[in-house]
PDB file of C-alpha atoms in Angstrom:
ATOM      1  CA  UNK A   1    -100.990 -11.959   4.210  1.00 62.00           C
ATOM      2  CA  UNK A   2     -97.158 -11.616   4.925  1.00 76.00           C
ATOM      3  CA  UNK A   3     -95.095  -8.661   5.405  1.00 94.00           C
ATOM      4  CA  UNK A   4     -93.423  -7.361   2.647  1.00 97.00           C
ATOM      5  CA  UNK A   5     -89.719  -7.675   2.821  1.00 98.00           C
ATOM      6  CA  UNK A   6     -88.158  -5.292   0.493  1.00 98.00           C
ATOM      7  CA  UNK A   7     -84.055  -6.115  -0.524  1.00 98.00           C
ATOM      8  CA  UNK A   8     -82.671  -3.711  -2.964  1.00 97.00           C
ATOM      9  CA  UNK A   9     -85.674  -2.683  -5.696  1.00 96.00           C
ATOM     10  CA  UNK A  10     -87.297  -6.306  -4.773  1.00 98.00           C
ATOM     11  CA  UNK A  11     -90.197  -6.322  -2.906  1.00 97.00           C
ATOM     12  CA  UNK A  12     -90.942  -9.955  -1.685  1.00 98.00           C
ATOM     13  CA  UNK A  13     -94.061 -10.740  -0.449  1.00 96.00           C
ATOM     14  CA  UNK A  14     -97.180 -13.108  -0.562  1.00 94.00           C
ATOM     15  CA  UNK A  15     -99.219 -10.548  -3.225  1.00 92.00           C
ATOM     16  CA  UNK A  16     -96.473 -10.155  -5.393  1.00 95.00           C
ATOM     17  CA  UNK A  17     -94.627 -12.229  -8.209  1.00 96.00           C
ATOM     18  CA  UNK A  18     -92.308 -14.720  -6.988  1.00 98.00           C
ATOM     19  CA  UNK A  19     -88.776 -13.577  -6.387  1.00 98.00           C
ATOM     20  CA  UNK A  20     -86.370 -15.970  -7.407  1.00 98.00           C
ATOM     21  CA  UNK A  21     -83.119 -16.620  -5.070  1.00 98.00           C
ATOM     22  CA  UNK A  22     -80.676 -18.480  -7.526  1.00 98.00           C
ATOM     23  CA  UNK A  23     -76.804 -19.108  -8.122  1.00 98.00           C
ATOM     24  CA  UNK A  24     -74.400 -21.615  -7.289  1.00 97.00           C
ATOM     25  CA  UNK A  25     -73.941 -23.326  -4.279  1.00 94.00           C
ATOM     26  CA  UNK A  26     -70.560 -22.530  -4.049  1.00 94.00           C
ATOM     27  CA  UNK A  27     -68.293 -19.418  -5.249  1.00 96.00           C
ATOM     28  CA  UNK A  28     -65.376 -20.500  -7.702  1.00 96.00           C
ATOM     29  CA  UNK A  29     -64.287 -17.917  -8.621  1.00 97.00           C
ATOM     30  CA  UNK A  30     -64.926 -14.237 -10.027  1.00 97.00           C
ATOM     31  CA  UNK A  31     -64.842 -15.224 -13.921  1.00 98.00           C
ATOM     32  CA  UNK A  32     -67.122 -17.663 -12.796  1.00 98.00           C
ATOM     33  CA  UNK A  33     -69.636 -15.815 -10.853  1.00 98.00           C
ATOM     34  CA  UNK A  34     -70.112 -13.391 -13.815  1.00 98.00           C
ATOM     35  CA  UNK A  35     -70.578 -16.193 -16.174  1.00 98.00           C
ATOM     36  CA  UNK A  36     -73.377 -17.668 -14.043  1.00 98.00           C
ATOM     37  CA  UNK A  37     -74.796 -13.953 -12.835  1.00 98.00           C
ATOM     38  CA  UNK A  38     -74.963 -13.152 -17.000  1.00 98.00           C
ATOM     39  CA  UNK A  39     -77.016 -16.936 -17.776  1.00 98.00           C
ATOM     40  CA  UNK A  40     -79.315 -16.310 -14.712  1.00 98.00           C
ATOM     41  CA  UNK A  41     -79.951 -13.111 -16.410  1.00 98.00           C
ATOM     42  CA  UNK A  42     -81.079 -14.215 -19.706  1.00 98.00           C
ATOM     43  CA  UNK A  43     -82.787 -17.042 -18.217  1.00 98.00           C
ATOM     44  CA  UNK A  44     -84.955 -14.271 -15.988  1.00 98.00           C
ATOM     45  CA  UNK A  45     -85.648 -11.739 -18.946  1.00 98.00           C
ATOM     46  CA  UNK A  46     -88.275 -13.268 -20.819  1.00 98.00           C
ATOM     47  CA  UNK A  47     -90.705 -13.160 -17.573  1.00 98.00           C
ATOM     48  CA  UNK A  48     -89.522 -10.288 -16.105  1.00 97.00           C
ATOM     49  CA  UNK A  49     -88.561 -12.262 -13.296  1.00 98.00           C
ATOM     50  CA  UNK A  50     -86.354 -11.001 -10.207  1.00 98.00           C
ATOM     51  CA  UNK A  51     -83.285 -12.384  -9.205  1.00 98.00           C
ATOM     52  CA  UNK A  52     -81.025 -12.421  -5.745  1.00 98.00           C
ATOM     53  CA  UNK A  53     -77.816 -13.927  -6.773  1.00 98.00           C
ATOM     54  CA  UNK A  54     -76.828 -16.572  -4.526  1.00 98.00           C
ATOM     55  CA  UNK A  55     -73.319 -18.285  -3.423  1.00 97.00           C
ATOM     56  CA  UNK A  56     -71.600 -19.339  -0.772  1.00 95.00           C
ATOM     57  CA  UNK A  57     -68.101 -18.362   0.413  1.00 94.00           C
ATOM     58  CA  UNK A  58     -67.413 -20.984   2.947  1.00 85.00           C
ATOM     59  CA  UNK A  59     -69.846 -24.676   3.386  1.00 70.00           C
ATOM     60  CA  UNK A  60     -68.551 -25.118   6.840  1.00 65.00           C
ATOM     61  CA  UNK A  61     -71.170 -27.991   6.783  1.00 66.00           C
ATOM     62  CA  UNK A  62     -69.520 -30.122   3.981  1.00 52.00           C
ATOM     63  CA  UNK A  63     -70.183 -34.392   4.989  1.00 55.00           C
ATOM     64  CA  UNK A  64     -66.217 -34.474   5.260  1.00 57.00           C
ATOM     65  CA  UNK A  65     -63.060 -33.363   6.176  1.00 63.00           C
ATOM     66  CA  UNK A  66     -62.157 -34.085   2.437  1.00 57.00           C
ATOM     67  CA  UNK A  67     -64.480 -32.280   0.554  1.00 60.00           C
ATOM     68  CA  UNK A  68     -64.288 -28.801  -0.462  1.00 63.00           C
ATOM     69  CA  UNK A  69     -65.578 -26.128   1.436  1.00 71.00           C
ATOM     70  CA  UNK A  70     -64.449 -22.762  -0.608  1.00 77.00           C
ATOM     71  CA  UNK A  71     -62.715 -19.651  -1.327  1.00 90.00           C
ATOM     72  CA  UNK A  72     -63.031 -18.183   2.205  1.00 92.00           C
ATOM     73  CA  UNK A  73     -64.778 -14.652   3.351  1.00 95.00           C
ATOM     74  CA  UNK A  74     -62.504 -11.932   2.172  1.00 95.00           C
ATOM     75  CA  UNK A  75     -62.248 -13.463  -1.568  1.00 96.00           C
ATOM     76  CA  UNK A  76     -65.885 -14.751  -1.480  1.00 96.00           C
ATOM     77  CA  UNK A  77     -67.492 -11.127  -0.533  1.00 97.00           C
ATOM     78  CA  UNK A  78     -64.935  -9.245  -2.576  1.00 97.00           C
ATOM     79  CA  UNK A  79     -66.695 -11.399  -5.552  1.00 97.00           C
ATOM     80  CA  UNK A  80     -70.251 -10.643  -4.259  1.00 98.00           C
ATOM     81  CA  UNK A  81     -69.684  -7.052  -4.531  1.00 97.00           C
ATOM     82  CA  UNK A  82     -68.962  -7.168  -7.747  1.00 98.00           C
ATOM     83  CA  UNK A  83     -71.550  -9.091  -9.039  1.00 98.00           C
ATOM     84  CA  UNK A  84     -74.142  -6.981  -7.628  1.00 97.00           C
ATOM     85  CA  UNK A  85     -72.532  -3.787  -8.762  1.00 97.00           C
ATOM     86  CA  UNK A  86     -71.890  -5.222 -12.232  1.00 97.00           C
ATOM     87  CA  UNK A  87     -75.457  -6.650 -13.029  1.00 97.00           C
ATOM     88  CA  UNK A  88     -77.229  -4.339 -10.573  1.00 96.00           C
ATOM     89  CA  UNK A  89     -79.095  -7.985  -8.451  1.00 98.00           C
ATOM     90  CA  UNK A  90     -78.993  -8.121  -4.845  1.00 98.00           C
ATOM     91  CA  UNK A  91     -76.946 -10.749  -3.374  1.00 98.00           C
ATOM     92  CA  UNK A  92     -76.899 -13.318  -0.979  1.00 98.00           C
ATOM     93  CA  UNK A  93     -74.532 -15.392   0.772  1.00 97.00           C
ATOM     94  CA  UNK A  94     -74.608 -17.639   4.252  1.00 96.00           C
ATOM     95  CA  UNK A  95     -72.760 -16.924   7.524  1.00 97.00           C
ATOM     96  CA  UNK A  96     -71.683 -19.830   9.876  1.00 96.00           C
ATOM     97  CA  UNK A  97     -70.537 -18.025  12.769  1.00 95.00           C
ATOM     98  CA  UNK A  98     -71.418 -14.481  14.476  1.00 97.00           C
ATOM     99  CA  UNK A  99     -68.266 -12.545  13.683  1.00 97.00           C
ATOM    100  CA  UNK A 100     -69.121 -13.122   9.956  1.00 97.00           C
ATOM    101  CA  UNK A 101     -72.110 -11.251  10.329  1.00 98.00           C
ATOM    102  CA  UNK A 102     -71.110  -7.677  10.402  1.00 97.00           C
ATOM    103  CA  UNK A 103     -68.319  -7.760   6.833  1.00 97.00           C
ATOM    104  CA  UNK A 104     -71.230 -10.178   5.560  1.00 97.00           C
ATOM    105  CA  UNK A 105     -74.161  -7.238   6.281  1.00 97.00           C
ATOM    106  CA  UNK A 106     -71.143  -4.965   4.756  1.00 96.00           C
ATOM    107  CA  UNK A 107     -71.240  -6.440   1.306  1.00 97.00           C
ATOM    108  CA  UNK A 108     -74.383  -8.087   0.703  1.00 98.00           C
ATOM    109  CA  UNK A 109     -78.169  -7.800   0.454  1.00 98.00           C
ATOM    110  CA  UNK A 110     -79.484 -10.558   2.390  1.00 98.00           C
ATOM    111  CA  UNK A 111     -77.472 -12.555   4.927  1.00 98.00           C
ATOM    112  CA  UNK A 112     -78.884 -16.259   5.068  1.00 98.00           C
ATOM    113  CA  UNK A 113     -78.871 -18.643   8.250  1.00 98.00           C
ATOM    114  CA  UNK A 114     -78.220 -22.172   7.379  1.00 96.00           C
ATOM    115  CA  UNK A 115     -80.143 -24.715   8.608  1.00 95.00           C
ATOM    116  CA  UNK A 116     -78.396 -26.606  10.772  1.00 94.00           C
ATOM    117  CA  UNK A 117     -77.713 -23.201  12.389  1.00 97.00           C
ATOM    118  CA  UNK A 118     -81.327 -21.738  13.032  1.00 97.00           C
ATOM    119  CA  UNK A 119     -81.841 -22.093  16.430  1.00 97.00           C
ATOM    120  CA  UNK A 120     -78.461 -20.773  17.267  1.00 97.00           C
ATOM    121  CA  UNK A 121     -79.461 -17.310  19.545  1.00 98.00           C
ATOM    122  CA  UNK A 122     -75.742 -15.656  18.996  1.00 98.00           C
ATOM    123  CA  UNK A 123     -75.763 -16.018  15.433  1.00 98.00           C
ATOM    124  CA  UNK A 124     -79.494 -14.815  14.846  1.00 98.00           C
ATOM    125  CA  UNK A 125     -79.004 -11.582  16.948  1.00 98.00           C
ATOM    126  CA  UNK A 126     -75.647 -10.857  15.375  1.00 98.00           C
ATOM    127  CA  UNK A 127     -77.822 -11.417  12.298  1.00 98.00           C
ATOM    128  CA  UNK A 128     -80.388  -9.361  12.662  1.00 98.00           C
ATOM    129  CA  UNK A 129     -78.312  -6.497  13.879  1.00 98.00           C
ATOM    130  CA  UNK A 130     -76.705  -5.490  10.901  1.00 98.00           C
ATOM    131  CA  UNK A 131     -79.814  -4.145   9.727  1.00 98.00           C
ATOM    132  CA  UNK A 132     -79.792  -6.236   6.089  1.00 98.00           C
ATOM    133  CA  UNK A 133     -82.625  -9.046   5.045  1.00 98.00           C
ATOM    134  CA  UNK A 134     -82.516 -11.818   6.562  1.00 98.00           C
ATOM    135  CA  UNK A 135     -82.691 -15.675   4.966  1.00 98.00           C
ATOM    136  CA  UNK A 136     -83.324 -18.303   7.936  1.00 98.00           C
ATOM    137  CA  UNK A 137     -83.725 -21.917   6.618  1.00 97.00           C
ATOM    138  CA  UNK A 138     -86.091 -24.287   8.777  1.00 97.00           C
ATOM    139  CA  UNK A 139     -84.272 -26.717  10.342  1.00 95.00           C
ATOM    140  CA  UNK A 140     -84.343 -30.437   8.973  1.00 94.00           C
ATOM    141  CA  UNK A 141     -84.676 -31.392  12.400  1.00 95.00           C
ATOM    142  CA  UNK A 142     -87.752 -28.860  13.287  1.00 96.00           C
ATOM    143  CA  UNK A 143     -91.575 -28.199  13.263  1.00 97.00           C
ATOM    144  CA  UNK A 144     -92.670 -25.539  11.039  1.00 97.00           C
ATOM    145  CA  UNK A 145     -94.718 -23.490  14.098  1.00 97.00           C
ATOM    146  CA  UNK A 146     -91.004 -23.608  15.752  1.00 97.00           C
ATOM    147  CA  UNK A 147     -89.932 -20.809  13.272  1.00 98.00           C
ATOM    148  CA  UNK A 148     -91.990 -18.324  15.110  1.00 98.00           C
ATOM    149  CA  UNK A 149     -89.684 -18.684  17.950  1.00 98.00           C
ATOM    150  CA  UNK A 150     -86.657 -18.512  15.278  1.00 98.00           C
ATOM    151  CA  UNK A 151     -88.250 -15.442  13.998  1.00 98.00           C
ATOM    152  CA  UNK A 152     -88.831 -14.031  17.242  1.00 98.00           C
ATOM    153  CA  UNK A 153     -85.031 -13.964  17.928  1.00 98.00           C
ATOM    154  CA  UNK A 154     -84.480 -11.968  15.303  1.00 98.00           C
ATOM    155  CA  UNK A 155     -86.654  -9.128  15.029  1.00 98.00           C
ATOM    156  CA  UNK A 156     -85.825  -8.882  18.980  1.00 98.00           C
ATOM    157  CA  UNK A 157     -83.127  -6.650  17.137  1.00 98.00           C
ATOM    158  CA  UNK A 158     -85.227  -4.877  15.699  1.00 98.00           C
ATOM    159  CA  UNK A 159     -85.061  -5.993  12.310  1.00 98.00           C
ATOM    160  CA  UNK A 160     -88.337  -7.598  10.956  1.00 97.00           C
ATOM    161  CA  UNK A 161     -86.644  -8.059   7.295  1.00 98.00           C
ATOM    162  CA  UNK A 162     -86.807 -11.940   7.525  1.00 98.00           C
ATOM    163  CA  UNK A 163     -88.080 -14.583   5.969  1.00 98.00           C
ATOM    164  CA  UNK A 164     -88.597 -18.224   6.596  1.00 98.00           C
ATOM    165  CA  UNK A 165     -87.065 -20.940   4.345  1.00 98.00           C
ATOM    166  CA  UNK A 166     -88.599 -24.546   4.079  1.00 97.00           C
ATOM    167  CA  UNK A 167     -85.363 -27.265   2.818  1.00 95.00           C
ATOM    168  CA  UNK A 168     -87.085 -30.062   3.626  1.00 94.00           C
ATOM    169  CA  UNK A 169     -87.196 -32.228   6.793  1.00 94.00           C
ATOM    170  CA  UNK A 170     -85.356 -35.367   7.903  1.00 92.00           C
ATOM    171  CA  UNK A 171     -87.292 -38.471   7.165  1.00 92.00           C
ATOM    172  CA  UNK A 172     -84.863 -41.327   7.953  1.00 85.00           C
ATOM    173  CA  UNK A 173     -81.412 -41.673   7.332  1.00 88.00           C
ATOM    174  CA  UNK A 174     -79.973 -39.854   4.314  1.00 85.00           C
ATOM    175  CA  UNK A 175     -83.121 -38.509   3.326  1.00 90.00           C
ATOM    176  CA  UNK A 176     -85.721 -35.488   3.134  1.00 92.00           C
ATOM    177  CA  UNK A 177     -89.451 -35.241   2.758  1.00 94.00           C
ATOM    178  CA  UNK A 178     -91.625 -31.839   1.881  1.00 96.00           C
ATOM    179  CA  UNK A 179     -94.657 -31.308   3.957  1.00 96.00           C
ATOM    180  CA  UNK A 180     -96.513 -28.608   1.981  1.00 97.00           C
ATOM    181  CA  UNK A 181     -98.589 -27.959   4.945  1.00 96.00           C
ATOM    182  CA  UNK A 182     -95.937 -26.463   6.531  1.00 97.00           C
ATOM    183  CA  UNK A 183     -96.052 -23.260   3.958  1.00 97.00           C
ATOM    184  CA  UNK A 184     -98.611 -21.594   5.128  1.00 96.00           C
ATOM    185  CA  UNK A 185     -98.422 -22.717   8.723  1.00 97.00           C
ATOM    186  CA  UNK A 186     -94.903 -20.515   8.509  1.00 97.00           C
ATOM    187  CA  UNK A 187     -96.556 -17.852   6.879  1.00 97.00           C
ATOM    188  CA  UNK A 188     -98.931 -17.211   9.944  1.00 96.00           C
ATOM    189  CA  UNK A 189     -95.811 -15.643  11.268  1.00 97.00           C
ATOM    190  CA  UNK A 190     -96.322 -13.086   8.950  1.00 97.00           C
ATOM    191  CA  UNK A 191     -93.144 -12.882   7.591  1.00 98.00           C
ATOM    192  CA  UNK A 192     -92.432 -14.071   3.287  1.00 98.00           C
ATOM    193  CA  UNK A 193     -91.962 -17.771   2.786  1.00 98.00           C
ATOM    194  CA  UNK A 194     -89.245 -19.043   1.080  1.00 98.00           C
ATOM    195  CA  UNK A 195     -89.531 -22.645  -0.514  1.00 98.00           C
ATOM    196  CA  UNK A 196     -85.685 -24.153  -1.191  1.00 96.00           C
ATOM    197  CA  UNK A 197     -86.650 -26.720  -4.338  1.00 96.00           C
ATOM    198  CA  UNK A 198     -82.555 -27.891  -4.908  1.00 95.00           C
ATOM    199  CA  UNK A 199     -82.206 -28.797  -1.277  1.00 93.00           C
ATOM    200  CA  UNK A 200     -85.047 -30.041  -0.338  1.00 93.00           C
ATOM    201  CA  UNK A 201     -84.163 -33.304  -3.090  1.00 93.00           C
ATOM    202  CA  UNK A 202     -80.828 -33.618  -1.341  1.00 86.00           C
ATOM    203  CA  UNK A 203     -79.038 -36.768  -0.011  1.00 80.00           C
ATOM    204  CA  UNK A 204     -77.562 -35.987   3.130  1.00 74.00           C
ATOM    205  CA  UNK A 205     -74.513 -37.804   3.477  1.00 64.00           C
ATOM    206  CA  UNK A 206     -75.612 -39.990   1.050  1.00 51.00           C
ATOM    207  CA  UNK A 207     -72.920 -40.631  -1.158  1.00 61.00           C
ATOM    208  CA  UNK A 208     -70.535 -41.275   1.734  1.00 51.00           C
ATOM    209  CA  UNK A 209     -68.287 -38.820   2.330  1.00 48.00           C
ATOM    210  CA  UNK A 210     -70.666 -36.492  -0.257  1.00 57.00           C
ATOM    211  CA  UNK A 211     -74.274 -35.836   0.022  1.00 60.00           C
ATOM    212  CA  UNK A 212     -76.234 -36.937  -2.932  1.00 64.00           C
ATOM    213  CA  UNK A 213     -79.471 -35.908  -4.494  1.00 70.00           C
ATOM    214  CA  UNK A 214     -82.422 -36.040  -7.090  1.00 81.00           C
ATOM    215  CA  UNK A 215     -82.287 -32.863  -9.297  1.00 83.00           C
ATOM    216  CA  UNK A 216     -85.283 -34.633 -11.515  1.00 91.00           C
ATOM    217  CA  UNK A 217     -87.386 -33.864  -8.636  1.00 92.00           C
ATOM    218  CA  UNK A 218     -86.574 -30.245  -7.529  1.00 94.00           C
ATOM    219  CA  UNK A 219     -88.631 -28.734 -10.325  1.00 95.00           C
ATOM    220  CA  UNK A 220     -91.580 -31.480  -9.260  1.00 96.00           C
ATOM    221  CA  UNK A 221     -91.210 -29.559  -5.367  1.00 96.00           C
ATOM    222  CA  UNK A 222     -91.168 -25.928  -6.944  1.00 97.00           C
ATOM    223  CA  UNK A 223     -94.269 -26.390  -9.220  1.00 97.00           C
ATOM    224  CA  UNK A 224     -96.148 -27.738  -5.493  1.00 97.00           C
ATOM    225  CA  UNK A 225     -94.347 -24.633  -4.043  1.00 97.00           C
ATOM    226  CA  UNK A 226     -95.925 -21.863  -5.951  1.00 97.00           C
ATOM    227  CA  UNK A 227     -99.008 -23.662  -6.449  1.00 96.00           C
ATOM    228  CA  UNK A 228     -99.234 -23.274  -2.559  1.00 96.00           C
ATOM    229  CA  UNK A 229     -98.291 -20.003  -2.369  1.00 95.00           C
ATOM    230  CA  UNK A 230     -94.738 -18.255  -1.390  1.00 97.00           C
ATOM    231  CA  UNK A 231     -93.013 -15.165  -1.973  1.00 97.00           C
ATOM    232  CA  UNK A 232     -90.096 -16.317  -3.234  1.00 98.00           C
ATOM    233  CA  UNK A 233     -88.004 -19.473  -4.456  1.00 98.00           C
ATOM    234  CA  UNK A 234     -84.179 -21.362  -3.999  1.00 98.00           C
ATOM    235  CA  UNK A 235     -83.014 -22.812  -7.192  1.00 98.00           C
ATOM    236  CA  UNK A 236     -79.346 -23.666  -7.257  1.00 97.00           C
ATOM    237  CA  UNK A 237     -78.176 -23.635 -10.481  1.00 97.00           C
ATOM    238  CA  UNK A 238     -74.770 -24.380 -12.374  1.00 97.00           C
ATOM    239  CA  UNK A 239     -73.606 -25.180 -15.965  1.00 97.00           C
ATOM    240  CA  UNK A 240     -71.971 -28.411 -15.004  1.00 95.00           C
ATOM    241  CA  UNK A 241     -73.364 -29.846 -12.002  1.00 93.00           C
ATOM    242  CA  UNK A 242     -72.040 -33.228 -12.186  1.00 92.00           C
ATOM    243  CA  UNK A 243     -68.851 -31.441 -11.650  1.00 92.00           C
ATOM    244  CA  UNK A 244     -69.529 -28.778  -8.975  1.00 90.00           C
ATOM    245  CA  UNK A 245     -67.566 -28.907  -6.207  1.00 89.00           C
ATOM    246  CA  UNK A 246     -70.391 -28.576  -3.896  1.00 82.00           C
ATOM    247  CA  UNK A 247     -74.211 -29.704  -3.774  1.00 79.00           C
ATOM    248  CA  UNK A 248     -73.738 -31.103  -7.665  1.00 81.00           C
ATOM    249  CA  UNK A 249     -76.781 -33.716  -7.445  1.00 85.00           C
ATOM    250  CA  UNK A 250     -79.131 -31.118  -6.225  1.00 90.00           C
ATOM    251  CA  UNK A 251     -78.485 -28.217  -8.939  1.00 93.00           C
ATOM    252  CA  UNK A 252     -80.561 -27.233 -12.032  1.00 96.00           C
ATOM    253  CA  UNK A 253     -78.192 -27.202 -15.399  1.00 96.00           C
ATOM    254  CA  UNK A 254     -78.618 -23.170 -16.128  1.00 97.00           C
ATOM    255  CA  UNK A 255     -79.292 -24.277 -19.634  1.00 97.00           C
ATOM    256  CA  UNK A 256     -82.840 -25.305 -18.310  1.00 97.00           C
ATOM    257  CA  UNK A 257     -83.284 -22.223 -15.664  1.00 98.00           C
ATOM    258  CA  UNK A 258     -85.547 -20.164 -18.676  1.00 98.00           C
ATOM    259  CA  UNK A 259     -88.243 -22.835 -19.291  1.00 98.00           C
ATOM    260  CA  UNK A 260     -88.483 -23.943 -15.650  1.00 98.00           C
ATOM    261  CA  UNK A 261     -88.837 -20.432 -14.811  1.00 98.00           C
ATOM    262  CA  UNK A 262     -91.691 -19.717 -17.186  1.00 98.00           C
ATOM    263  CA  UNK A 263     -92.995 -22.698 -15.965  1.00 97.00           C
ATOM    264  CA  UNK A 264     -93.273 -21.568 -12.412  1.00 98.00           C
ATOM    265  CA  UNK A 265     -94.032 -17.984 -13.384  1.00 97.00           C
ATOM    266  CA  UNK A 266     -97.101 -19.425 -14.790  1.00 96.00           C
ATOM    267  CA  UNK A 267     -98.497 -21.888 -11.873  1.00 96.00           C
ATOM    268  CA  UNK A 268     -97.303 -19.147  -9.352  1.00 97.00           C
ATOM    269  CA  UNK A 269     -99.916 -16.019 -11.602  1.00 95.00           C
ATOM    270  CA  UNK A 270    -102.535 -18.426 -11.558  1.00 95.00           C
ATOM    271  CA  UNK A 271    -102.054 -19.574  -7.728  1.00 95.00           C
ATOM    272  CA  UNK A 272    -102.182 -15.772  -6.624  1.00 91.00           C
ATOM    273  CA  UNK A 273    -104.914 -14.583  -8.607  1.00 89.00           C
ATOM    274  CA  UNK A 274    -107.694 -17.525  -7.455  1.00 85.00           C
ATOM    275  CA  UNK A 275    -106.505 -16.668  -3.940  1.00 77.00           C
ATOM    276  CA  UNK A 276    -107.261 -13.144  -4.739  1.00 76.00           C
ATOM    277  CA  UNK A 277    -103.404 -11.995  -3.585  1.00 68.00           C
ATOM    278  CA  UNK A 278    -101.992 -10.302  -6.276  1.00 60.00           C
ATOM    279  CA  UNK A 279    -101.275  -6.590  -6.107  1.00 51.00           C
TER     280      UNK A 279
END
C-alpha cells in the first residue's frame, strides 16, 4: 500500500480515487491556459474527479533546434499562478535544470522531473529541497526497480512527497512499449504511481525533426493503467492537437476528456474495490 502524497486538498494514493494530472503539453499563453483549465473542469465535474493542471514553460528536450520550445520561466510560472488561484487546482510544471527548482517550488504544487533527467543527482536534490511534491518520470532508458534508487535521492532531502511516473520504455528506434508489470514493481517503493497514457504512445523523433505518436492508443494504455492499479494518471489534453506546438500526436482532443474520464473512473472503482483498497 503506498504512501499517501497529499498536494493542495488532493490526497493521492493507492486506496483512493485516481487523481488525474492533465493540461497541455506546452503553455501558450494565459488566455489559453484559462480556456483549457475551464474545459478540464467541466470535463472533471460529472465524476467528481480531481485535477492537477499541467504545462510546461520550457521543452528543453524538443527533437530539434527548429521546433518550439516555449514561453520561458518567468512568463510560464506567472501563468501557473494564476490558474491555480483562479480555478483553485494545484499545478504542475517540469524543471530542466537545478536553478529552476527553487522559483518553480515558489509558484507551483508539484515540480515534475522529466525523464530523460531522472537519474540526474543535482537536479533531484535541488528538487526535493524545496519542500513541494514531487513528479519523477521513469526513464525510457531504465528498469522499473531502478526508481528506488531515483527515489532514494530524493527523500535524502527529506522530502518523501514523490511519486513515480511510468512513460513508457524504449523498444527500438522511435518507439515505446508499456510493461504493466512494472506498476506495481514501482509501487513496492512505497511511494503513489503515476501511469503517463499520452506519452507513453509517443514517437520519439519520429516524424524527423518532430516526434510523432498514436493518440488512438493512449486511452487503450490508461484503461490497462487503472485496471492495474495507480494513484493517479497523465493525460495531455488540447482542443486542437493537430496544431499544438508541442507533443500534438500524443494529446487527447478536450472535447473527449469527460467520457474517457468516466470511463476510467469506472475501471479504476471496480479495480480498487476487488483488491480491497479503497478507503
Amino acid at each position: 500500500m503506498s504512501k499517501i502524497v497529499k498536494v493542495a486538498d488532493i490526497e493521492i494514493g493507492s486506496t483512493h480515487p485516481f487523481a488525474l494530472i492533465t493540461g497541455p503539453c506546452q503553455l501558450e499563453s494565459l488566455d489559453h491556459a484559462r480556456m483549457m483549465a475551464e474545459r478540464i473542469a467541466e470535463a472533471c465535474a460529472p465524476t467528481g474527479t480531481r485535477f492537477i493542471f499541467k504545462a510546461s514553460y520550457d521543452k528543453a528536450n524538443r527533437s530539434s533546434i527548429t521546433t518550439q520550445r516555449g514561453i520561458g520561466m518567468d512568463e510560464g510560472l506567472s501563468i501557473l499562478s494564476k490558474i491555480r488561484d483562479e480555478f483553485g487546482c494545484p499545478v504542475l510544471t517540469d524543471v530542466h535544470d537545478a536553478r529552476q527548482c527553487a522559483p518553480a517550488g515558489e509558484a507551483v504544487d508539484v515540480i515534475q522531473i522529466p525523464a530523460f533527467l531522472c537519474r540526474q543527482t543535482d537536479l533531484l536534490l535541488a528538487a526535493g529541497e524545496t519542500g513541494v511534491a514531487i513528479n519523477v518520470k521513469k526513464g525510457q532508458f531504465l528498469a522499473p526497480w531502478d526508481m528506488k534508487n531515483v527515489a532514494e535521492k530524493i527523500a535524502s532531502t527529506g522530502n518523501d512527497r514523490i511519486m513515480l511516473c511510468d512513460r513508457g520504455t524504449s523498444f527500438g528506434y522511435n518507439t515505446l512499449v508499456s510493461d504493466f508489470r512494472g506498476l506495481p514493481i514501482m509501487a513496492q517503493t512505497g511511494y503513489p504511481i503515476v501511469f503517463d497514457a499520452t506519452h507513453s504512445v509517443q514517437q520519439p523523433g519520429g516524424q524527423g525533426t518532430t516526434s510523432g505518436g498514436q493518440r488512438e492508443f493512449a486511452p487503450v494504455l490508461a484503461r490497462a493503467a487503472v485496471a492495474v492499479g495507480v494513484s493517479a494518471l497523465f493525460i495531455e489534453t488540447h482542443e486542437d492537437p493537430d496544431n499544438a506546438p508541442s507533443d500534438g500526436p500524443n494529446m487527447i482532443q478536450v472535447d473527449r476528456m469527460q467520457g474517457l474520464i468516466g470511463q476510467l473512473r469506472a475501471y479504476d472503482d471496480l479495480t480498487k474495490q476487488t483488491l480491497g483498497l479503497m478507503s
